[in-house]
Short mmCIF file of C-alpha atoms and ligand atoms in Angstrom, two decimals:
data_model
loop_
_atom_site.label_atom_id
_atom_site.label_comp_id
_atom_site.label_asym_id
_atom_site.label_seq_id
_atom_site.Cartn_x
_atom_site.Cartn_y
_atom_site.Cartn_z
CA UNK P 23 0.00 0.00 0.00
CA UNK P 24 1.33 3.46 -0.92
CA UNK P 25 1.27 6.69 1.07
CA UNK P 26 -2.13 7.76 2.36
CA UNK P 27 -3.36 11.17 1.18
CA UNK P 28 -3.72 13.54 4.12
CA UNK P 29 -7.09 15.12 3.44
CA UNK P 30 -6.68 17.94 5.99
CA UNK P 31 -4.11 19.56 3.69
CA UNK P 32 -6.44 19.81 0.68
CA UNK P 33 -8.52 22.85 -0.26
CA UNK P 34 -12.27 22.31 -0.62
CA UNK P 35 -11.87 22.19 -4.41
CA UNK P 36 -9.03 19.66 -4.25
CA UNK P 37 -11.01 17.50 -1.86
CA UNK P 38 -13.97 17.63 -4.23
CA UNK P 39 -11.80 16.39 -7.08
CA UNK P 40 -10.25 13.72 -4.87
CA UNK P 41 -13.64 12.36 -3.91
CA UNK P 42 -14.83 12.44 -7.52
CA UNK P 43 -11.73 10.44 -8.40
CA UNK P 44 -13.07 7.74 -6.09
CA UNK P 45 -16.27 7.75 -8.16
CA UNK P 46 -18.35 9.70 -5.63
CA UNK P 47 -20.50 12.78 -6.30
CA UNK P 48 -18.94 16.20 -5.62
CA UNK P 49 -21.19 16.98 -2.65
CA UNK P 50 -19.50 14.17 -0.72
CA UNK P 51 -16.31 16.23 -0.95
CA UNK P 52 -18.07 19.18 0.66
CA UNK P 53 -19.35 16.89 3.39
CA UNK P 54 -15.87 15.57 4.13
CA UNK P 55 -14.43 19.11 4.12
CA UNK P 56 -17.02 20.25 6.67
CA UNK P 57 -16.40 17.17 8.81
CA UNK P 58 -12.64 17.81 8.85
CA UNK P 59 -12.60 21.57 9.32
CA UNK P 60 -15.92 22.80 10.65
CA UNK P 61 -16.67 19.83 12.89
CA UNK P 62 -12.96 19.18 13.41
CA UNK P 63 -13.28 15.38 13.32
CA UNK P 64 -9.98 13.54 13.14
CA UNK P 65 -11.11 10.10 11.95
CA UNK P 66 -13.44 8.76 9.28
CA UNK P 67 -15.22 6.57 11.87
CA UNK P 68 -16.58 9.69 13.54
CA UNK P 69 -18.11 10.92 10.27
CA UNK P 70 -21.26 8.90 10.82
CA UNK P 71 -23.30 10.94 8.33
CA UNK P 72 -21.24 9.37 5.54
CA UNK P 73 -22.17 5.89 4.26
CA UNK P 74 -20.06 3.18 5.81
CA UNK P 75 -18.93 1.92 2.42
CA UNK P 76 -17.69 5.40 1.46
CA UNK P 77 -15.77 5.71 4.74
CA UNK P 78 -14.16 2.36 4.04
CA UNK P 79 -13.21 3.52 0.52
CA UNK P 80 -11.66 6.68 1.94
CA UNK P 81 -9.67 4.79 4.53
CA UNK P 82 -8.02 2.69 1.79
CA UNK P 83 -6.26 5.66 0.23
CA UNK P 84 -6.54 8.57 2.64
CA UNK P 85 -6.29 9.66 6.24
CA UNK P 86 -8.07 12.36 8.24
CA UNK P 87 -5.20 12.96 10.66
CA UNK P 88 -1.49 12.27 10.87
CA UNK P 89 -0.36 13.96 14.08
CA UNK P 90 -0.40 12.03 17.30
CA UNK P 91 -0.60 14.01 20.54
CA UNK P 92 2.05 12.64 22.88
CA UNK P 93 1.59 15.03 25.77
CA UNK P 94 0.06 18.27 26.87
CA UNK P 95 1.47 20.65 29.45
CA UNK P 96 -0.51 23.37 31.23
CA UNK P 97 1.32 26.44 32.55
CA UNK P 98 0.40 28.44 35.64
CA UNK P 99 -0.89 31.22 33.37
CA UNK P 100 -3.18 28.80 31.49
CA UNK P 101 -0.94 28.47 28.41
CA UNK P 102 -0.98 24.95 27.01
CA UNK P 103 1.77 23.24 25.07
CA UNK P 104 1.08 20.20 22.90
CA UNK P 105 3.90 17.93 21.93
CA UNK P 106 2.92 15.83 18.93
CA UNK P 107 4.59 13.39 16.58
CA UNK P 108 4.31 13.26 12.81
CA UNK P 109 3.59 9.93 11.11
CA UNK P 110 7.36 9.61 10.56
CA UNK P 111 8.01 10.17 14.25
CA UNK P 112 9.22 13.79 14.30
CA UNK P 113 8.28 16.28 17.02
CA UNK P 114 5.77 19.08 16.37
CA UNK P 115 4.86 21.62 19.02
CA UNK P 116 1.86 23.92 19.26
CA UNK P 117 0.98 26.42 21.99
CA UNK P 118 -2.49 27.63 22.99
CA UNK P 119 -2.40 31.02 24.71
CA UNK P 120 -5.60 32.13 26.45
CA UNK P 121 -6.05 35.89 26.35
CA UNK P 122 -8.63 38.33 27.61
CA UNK P 123 -9.98 39.40 24.27
CA UNK P 124 -9.11 36.63 21.86
CA UNK P 125 -7.16 33.42 22.27
CA UNK P 126 -4.02 32.82 20.24
CA UNK P 127 -2.61 29.61 18.81
CA UNK P 128 1.10 29.53 18.04
CA UNK P 129 1.92 26.83 15.49
CA UNK P 130 5.08 25.36 14.00
CA UNK P 131 6.04 25.44 10.34
CA UNK P 132 8.93 23.00 10.62
CA UNK P 133 10.00 20.17 12.90
CA UNK P 134 13.16 21.66 14.37
CA UNK P 135 14.74 24.62 12.56
CA UNK P 136 17.73 25.07 10.24
CA UNK P 137 18.53 28.60 11.46
CA UNK P 138 21.12 28.81 14.17
CA UNK P 139 19.86 31.72 16.25
CA UNK P 140 22.05 31.64 19.32
CA UNK P 141 19.31 32.58 21.81
CA UNK P 142 16.70 30.06 20.62
CA UNK P 143 16.35 26.53 21.94
CA UNK P 144 14.67 25.21 18.78
CA UNK P 145 17.96 25.79 16.94
CA UNK P 146 19.51 22.99 19.00
CA UNK P 147 17.28 20.47 17.21
CA UNK P 148 18.50 21.43 13.74
CA UNK P 149 16.08 20.98 10.85
CA UNK P 150 14.26 17.69 10.97
CA UNK P 151 11.78 18.45 8.19
CA UNK P 152 9.47 21.12 6.81
CA UNK P 153 5.85 20.40 7.68
CA UNK P 154 3.16 19.81 5.08
CA UNK P 155 0.15 22.12 4.85
CA UNK P 156 -2.08 19.47 6.45
CA UNK P 157 0.28 19.16 9.41
CA UNK P 158 0.00 22.89 10.02
CA UNK P 159 -3.80 22.87 9.76
CA UNK P 160 -4.02 19.85 12.03
CA UNK P 161 -2.11 21.61 14.81
CA UNK P 162 -4.84 24.25 14.92
CA UNK P 163 -7.58 21.59 14.93
CA UNK P 164 -5.95 19.76 17.86
CA UNK P 165 -5.54 22.96 19.89
CA UNK P 166 -9.09 24.18 19.19
CA UNK P 167 -10.62 20.81 20.11
CA UNK P 168 -8.68 20.69 23.36
CA UNK P 169 -9.52 24.27 24.29
CA UNK P 170 -13.19 24.38 23.34
CA UNK P 171 -14.33 20.79 22.68
CA UNK P 172 -14.55 18.81 19.44
CA UNK P 173 -16.48 20.75 16.84
CA UNK P 174 -17.59 23.44 19.31
CA UNK P 175 -17.63 26.98 17.97
CA UNK P 176 -14.75 29.16 19.09
CA UNK P 177 -16.17 31.76 21.46
CA UNK P 178 -14.51 34.87 20.05
CA UNK P 179 -12.58 33.72 17.02
CA UNK P 180 -8.92 32.88 17.28
CA UNK P 181 -5.69 34.53 16.28
CA UNK P 182 -2.89 32.45 14.81
CA UNK P 183 0.82 33.14 14.92
CA UNK P 184 3.38 31.19 12.88
CA UNK P 185 5.93 31.67 15.62
CA UNK P 186 6.47 28.13 16.82
CA UNK P 187 9.36 25.94 15.75
CA UNK P 188 10.84 26.58 12.33
CA UNK P 189 11.28 29.40 9.86
CA UNK P 190 7.89 29.95 8.17
CA UNK P 191 9.48 31.54 5.11
CA UNK P 192 11.46 28.38 4.47
CA UNK P 193 8.08 26.63 4.48
CA UNK P 194 6.44 29.26 2.29
CA UNK P 195 4.43 27.05 -0.09
CA UNK P 196 2.86 24.71 2.49
CA UNK P 197 2.30 27.67 4.83
CA UNK P 198 0.39 29.68 2.23
CA UNK P 199 -1.60 26.60 1.32
CA UNK P 200 -2.46 25.98 4.99
CA UNK P 201 -3.64 29.58 5.29
CA UNK P 202 -5.87 29.16 2.23
CA UNK P 203 -7.40 25.98 3.67
CA UNK P 204 -7.97 27.58 7.08
CA UNK P 205 -9.58 30.71 5.60
CA UNK P 206 -12.42 28.73 3.98
CA UNK P 207 -15.81 29.95 5.33
CA UNK P 208 -17.07 26.34 5.20
CA UNK P 209 -14.20 25.21 7.42
CA UNK P 210 -12.16 26.79 10.22
CA UNK P 211 -12.82 30.24 8.73
CA UNK P 212 -9.67 31.80 10.20
CA UNK P 213 -8.86 34.52 7.65
CA UNK P 214 -5.31 35.80 6.93
CA UNK P 215 -6.15 39.02 8.76
CA UNK P 216 -6.18 36.93 11.97
CA UNK P 217 -2.75 35.43 11.26
CA UNK P 218 0.76 36.78 11.88
CA UNK P 219 3.80 35.19 10.29
CA UNK P 220 7.21 35.84 11.83
CA UNK P 221 10.46 35.58 9.90
CA UNK P 222 14.11 35.76 10.88
CA UNK P 223 14.63 37.64 7.61
CA UNK P 224 14.32 35.52 4.45
CA UNK P 225 14.46 38.57 2.17
CA UNK P 226 13.14 37.10 -1.12
CA UNK P 227 10.02 35.83 0.66
CA UNK P 228 9.39 39.21 2.30
CA UNK P 229 9.39 40.69 -1.20
CA UNK P 230 7.14 37.87 -2.42
CA UNK P 231 4.66 38.39 0.42
CA UNK P 232 4.48 42.08 -0.48
CA UNK P 233 2.84 40.99 -3.74
CA UNK P 234 0.32 38.53 -2.23
CA UNK P 235 -3.15 40.09 -2.16
CA UNK P 236 -4.77 38.09 0.64
CA UNK P 237 -1.94 37.82 3.08
CA UNK P 238 -1.20 37.42 6.78
CA UNK P 239 0.41 40.12 8.93
CA UNK P 240 4.19 40.16 9.00
CA UNK P 241 6.64 40.27 11.91
CA UNK P 242 10.42 40.48 11.52
CA UNK P 243 12.79 39.19 14.20
CA UNK P 244 15.62 41.70 14.50
CA UNK P 245 17.46 41.04 17.80
CA UNK P 246 20.30 43.42 16.96
CA UNK P 247 20.82 46.89 15.44
CA UNK P 248 24.20 46.24 13.79
CA UNK P 249 25.47 43.60 11.36
CA UNK P 250 28.35 42.77 13.64
CA UNK P 251 26.07 41.78 16.54
CA UNK P 252 23.32 40.32 14.37
CA UNK P 253 25.82 38.09 12.52
CA UNK P 254 26.65 36.59 15.89
CA UNK P 255 23.12 36.24 17.25
CA UNK P 256 21.33 35.31 14.02
CA UNK P 257 23.68 33.83 11.41
CA UNK P 258 21.00 34.27 8.71
CA UNK P 259 22.20 37.89 8.79
CA UNK P 260 25.35 36.87 6.90
CA UNK P 261 23.16 35.82 4.00
CA UNK P 262 20.79 38.82 4.16
CA UNK P 263 22.38 41.65 6.13
CA UNK P 264 20.45 44.49 7.76
CA UNK P 265 20.57 46.93 4.83
CA UNK P 266 19.04 44.33 2.49
CA UNK P 267 16.55 43.20 5.11
CA UNK P 268 15.34 46.71 5.89
CA UNK P 269 15.14 47.63 2.21
CA UNK P 270 12.79 44.66 1.74
CA UNK P 271 10.87 45.76 4.85
CA UNK P 272 10.44 49.22 3.35
CA UNK P 273 9.11 47.69 0.16
CA UNK P 274 6.70 45.64 2.27
CA UNK P 275 5.62 48.68 4.26
CA UNK P 276 4.82 50.52 1.07
CA UNK P 277 2.45 47.71 0.09
CA UNK P 278 0.48 47.87 3.37
CA UNK P 279 -3.24 48.50 3.23
CA UNK P 280 -5.29 50.20 5.95
CA UNK P 281 -5.57 47.96 9.00
CA UNK P 282 -2.57 45.81 8.10
CA UNK P 283 0.06 45.35 10.79
CA UNK P 284 3.80 45.04 10.43
CA UNK P 285 6.05 44.69 13.45
CA UNK P 286 9.63 44.12 14.48
CA UNK P 287 10.51 41.77 17.30
CA UNK P 288 13.52 42.40 19.45
CA UNK P 289 14.50 39.80 22.03
CA UNK P 290 16.13 41.51 25.03
CA UNK P 291 19.33 39.78 26.13
CA UNK P 292 20.93 41.02 29.34
CA UNK P 293 24.19 42.86 28.64
CA UNK P 294 24.24 41.77 24.98
CA UNK P 295 21.82 43.89 22.91
CA UNK P 296 20.05 46.02 25.52
CA UNK P 297 22.27 49.07 26.18
CA UNK P 298 21.31 52.72 25.64
CA UNK P 299 23.63 52.75 22.63
CA UNK P 300 21.84 49.72 21.12
CA UNK P 301 18.50 51.46 21.58
CA UNK P 302 19.79 54.59 19.81
CA UNK P 303 21.31 52.50 17.00
CA UNK P 304 18.03 50.63 16.56
CA UNK P 305 15.96 53.81 16.41
CA UNK P 306 18.42 55.41 13.97
CA UNK P 307 18.40 52.31 11.77
CA UNK P 308 14.60 52.25 11.51
CA UNK P 309 14.38 56.01 11.04
CA UNK P 310 17.07 56.01 8.36
CA UNK P 311 14.97 53.49 6.41
CA UNK P 312 11.87 55.55 7.19
CA UNK P 313 10.17 52.52 8.70
CA UNK P 314 7.17 53.30 10.86
CA UNK P 315 6.56 49.74 12.06
CA UNK P 316 6.32 49.25 15.81
CA UNK P 317 8.84 47.29 17.82
CA UNK P 318 7.82 44.53 20.22
CA UNK P 319 10.41 44.05 22.94
CA UNK P 320 10.45 40.40 24.05
CA UNK P 321 12.24 39.64 27.31
CA UNK P 322 14.50 36.65 26.66
CA UNK P 323 13.01 33.36 27.79
CA UNK P 324 15.84 31.51 29.42
CA UNK P 325 16.37 27.79 29.06
CA UNK P 326 19.05 25.39 30.10
CA UNK P 327 21.67 25.31 27.35
CA UNK P 328 21.14 28.95 26.29
CA UNK P 329 23.96 31.29 27.33
CA UNK P 330 21.71 34.34 27.96
CA UNK P 331 19.64 35.97 30.67
CA UNK P 332 16.62 38.22 30.25
CA UNK P 333 17.26 41.95 30.52
CA UNK P 334 16.08 43.34 33.85
CA UNK P 335 12.68 45.06 33.77
CA UNK P 336 14.17 48.56 34.37
CA UNK P 337 16.56 48.06 31.45
CA UNK P 338 13.68 47.11 29.15
CA UNK P 339 11.79 50.24 30.23
CA UNK P 340 14.79 52.54 29.59
CA UNK P 341 15.36 50.88 26.19
CA UNK P 342 11.70 51.43 25.32
CA UNK P 343 11.85 55.08 26.45
CA UNK P 344 14.88 55.75 24.22
CA UNK P 345 13.11 54.26 21.20
CA UNK P 346 10.03 56.35 21.92
CA UNK P 347 12.07 59.54 22.39
CA UNK P 348 13.26 59.00 18.81
CA UNK P 349 9.76 58.50 17.47
CA UNK P 350 9.77 54.67 17.35
CA UNK P 351 6.67 53.01 18.82
CA UNK P 352 7.67 50.25 21.24
CA UNK P 353 5.75 47.72 23.32
CA UNK P 354 6.91 45.21 25.91
CA UNK P 355 5.57 41.70 25.40
CA UNK P 356 4.61 39.66 28.43
CA UNK P 357 6.16 36.18 28.34
CA UNK P 358 3.62 33.33 28.38
CA UNK P 359 4.00 29.71 29.38
CA UNK P 360 7.63 29.97 30.46
CA UNK P 361 7.29 27.35 33.20
CA UNK P 362 6.39 24.59 30.70
CA UNK P 363 8.86 25.54 27.96
CA UNK P 364 6.09 26.98 25.85
CA UNK P 365 7.36 30.55 25.47
CA UNK P 366 9.13 32.07 22.44
CA UNK P 367 12.36 30.30 21.71
CA UNK P 368 11.71 27.48 24.17
CA UNK P 369 10.20 24.89 21.83
CA UNK P 370 12.61 22.00 21.64
CA UNK P 371 10.37 19.00 22.09
CA UNK P 372 11.02 18.91 25.84
CA UNK P 373 9.27 16.05 27.50
CA UNK P 374 10.07 17.12 31.04
CA UNK P 375 9.30 20.45 32.63
CA UNK P 376 10.51 21.95 35.92
CA UNK P 377 8.93 20.32 38.96
CA UNK P 378 6.83 23.37 39.79
CA UNK P 379 4.89 23.10 36.55
CA UNK P 380 1.94 20.79 35.99
CA UNK P 381 2.64 17.23 35.06
CA UNK P 382 1.97 16.32 31.45
CA UNK P 383 -1.56 15.15 30.88
CA UNK P 384 -2.15 12.37 28.40
CA UNK P 385 -5.02 13.21 26.13
CA UNK P 386 -7.06 11.32 23.61
CA UNK P 387 -5.63 11.71 20.14
N1 SAH Y 25 11.91 31.66 12.71
C1 SAH Y 25 10.89 32.68 12.87
C2 SAH Y 25 9.74 32.17 13.66
C3 SAH Y 25 10.03 31.85 15.10
S1 SAH Y 25 9.32 33.10 16.01
C4 SAH Y 25 11.51 33.94 13.44
O1 SAH Y 25 12.67 33.90 13.81
O2 SAH Y 25 10.87 34.97 13.45
C5 SAH Y 25 10.12 33.10 17.42
C6 SAH Y 25 10.26 34.51 17.99
O3 SAH Y 25 10.79 34.32 19.29
C7 SAH Y 25 11.29 35.33 17.23
O4 SAH Y 25 10.94 36.69 17.23
C8 SAH Y 25 12.55 35.13 18.05
O5 SAH Y 25 13.43 36.21 17.92
C9 SAH Y 25 12.00 35.00 19.43
N2 SAH Y 25 12.83 34.18 20.32
C10 SAH Y 25 13.61 33.14 19.99
N3 SAH Y 25 14.22 32.65 21.08
C11 SAH Y 25 13.79 33.38 22.12
C12 SAH Y 25 14.02 33.34 23.50
N4 SAH Y 25 14.80 32.41 24.04
N5 SAH Y 25 13.39 34.24 24.27
C13 SAH Y 25 12.55 35.15 23.74
N6 SAH Y 25 12.28 35.23 22.44
C14 SAH Y 25 12.89 34.37 21.64
#
């Protein structure tokens, strides 16, 4: 028997054609699409409105889910981390972040990551593999089902961030496909306007995204205001240095429509990139390129094996004040889920968490 087709990664139209290829009428495709995405069912057996014979046909060549949830960790702030395995046994992590106004799901675009950012734990895994569109969509389905119940409507809609493991712009095709599938009004109905994609700075893809009409919001991880420091912290900078990166950012900014967001992220590392001089350099850099995007300051999330500490709170506030005094809008991001290795830069398929945090809970897959 060959590879099973993962139906969760198909658009409604593709699924229709697939089902017709099995000799079934097109409306069966729409039924399966609704079962997968609106009702969020993860097996054909649960799709009891479909004839048994059809479900058996489907199961011969296709599958409704490929990810297996291995464990789930709940942080003291309510953040949940899911550690899953692909069908070929690779780790995939997804984080559910409850928030006052709207909950956020942070998903992974790759298993591991090929970039070698020095402050990020995911880098230690190296690249295991880029995920398929269906594996991205399925992460959202798993998190939504766990948070709200299988098939239950999401109370206030959900925001998505492609800020988990991996570099989304090295997974550009499957990512854009996943976003198309998830935007379908007959399915999850999470439109690109609810999604933010973060990149370490893959310049050609920033330029490509600038030309995509229905696109997600963009965030750029900067971490340093000079090439010398950024080369050290984020080696991708050697390939696409700051001048090139910011020129692409400017091009992107010029393509923004009303209501579109574009942000920079700056991880604050104690004594490394957080001095007054760094703040001035950062403001000057953005001003020189006439970039009006806001800067999110992210206190470093420490982890064993990472040689950095978070900048002290007062330092972050002074840094922010310097940026603002030079006309750069800056915000401090509150870390979430640190105690279960669920925060930014902490996803490394950890199966143990510090004793203070909740024990992993096995859940039905
Ligand atoms: N590869 C993409 C997507 C990952 S997003 C990117 O680099 O943008 C992860 C975000 O968390 C990035 O902004 C990154 O700079 C930040 N980050 C990585 N490690 C971190 C850490 N240990 N503490 C805080 N933020 C971190």
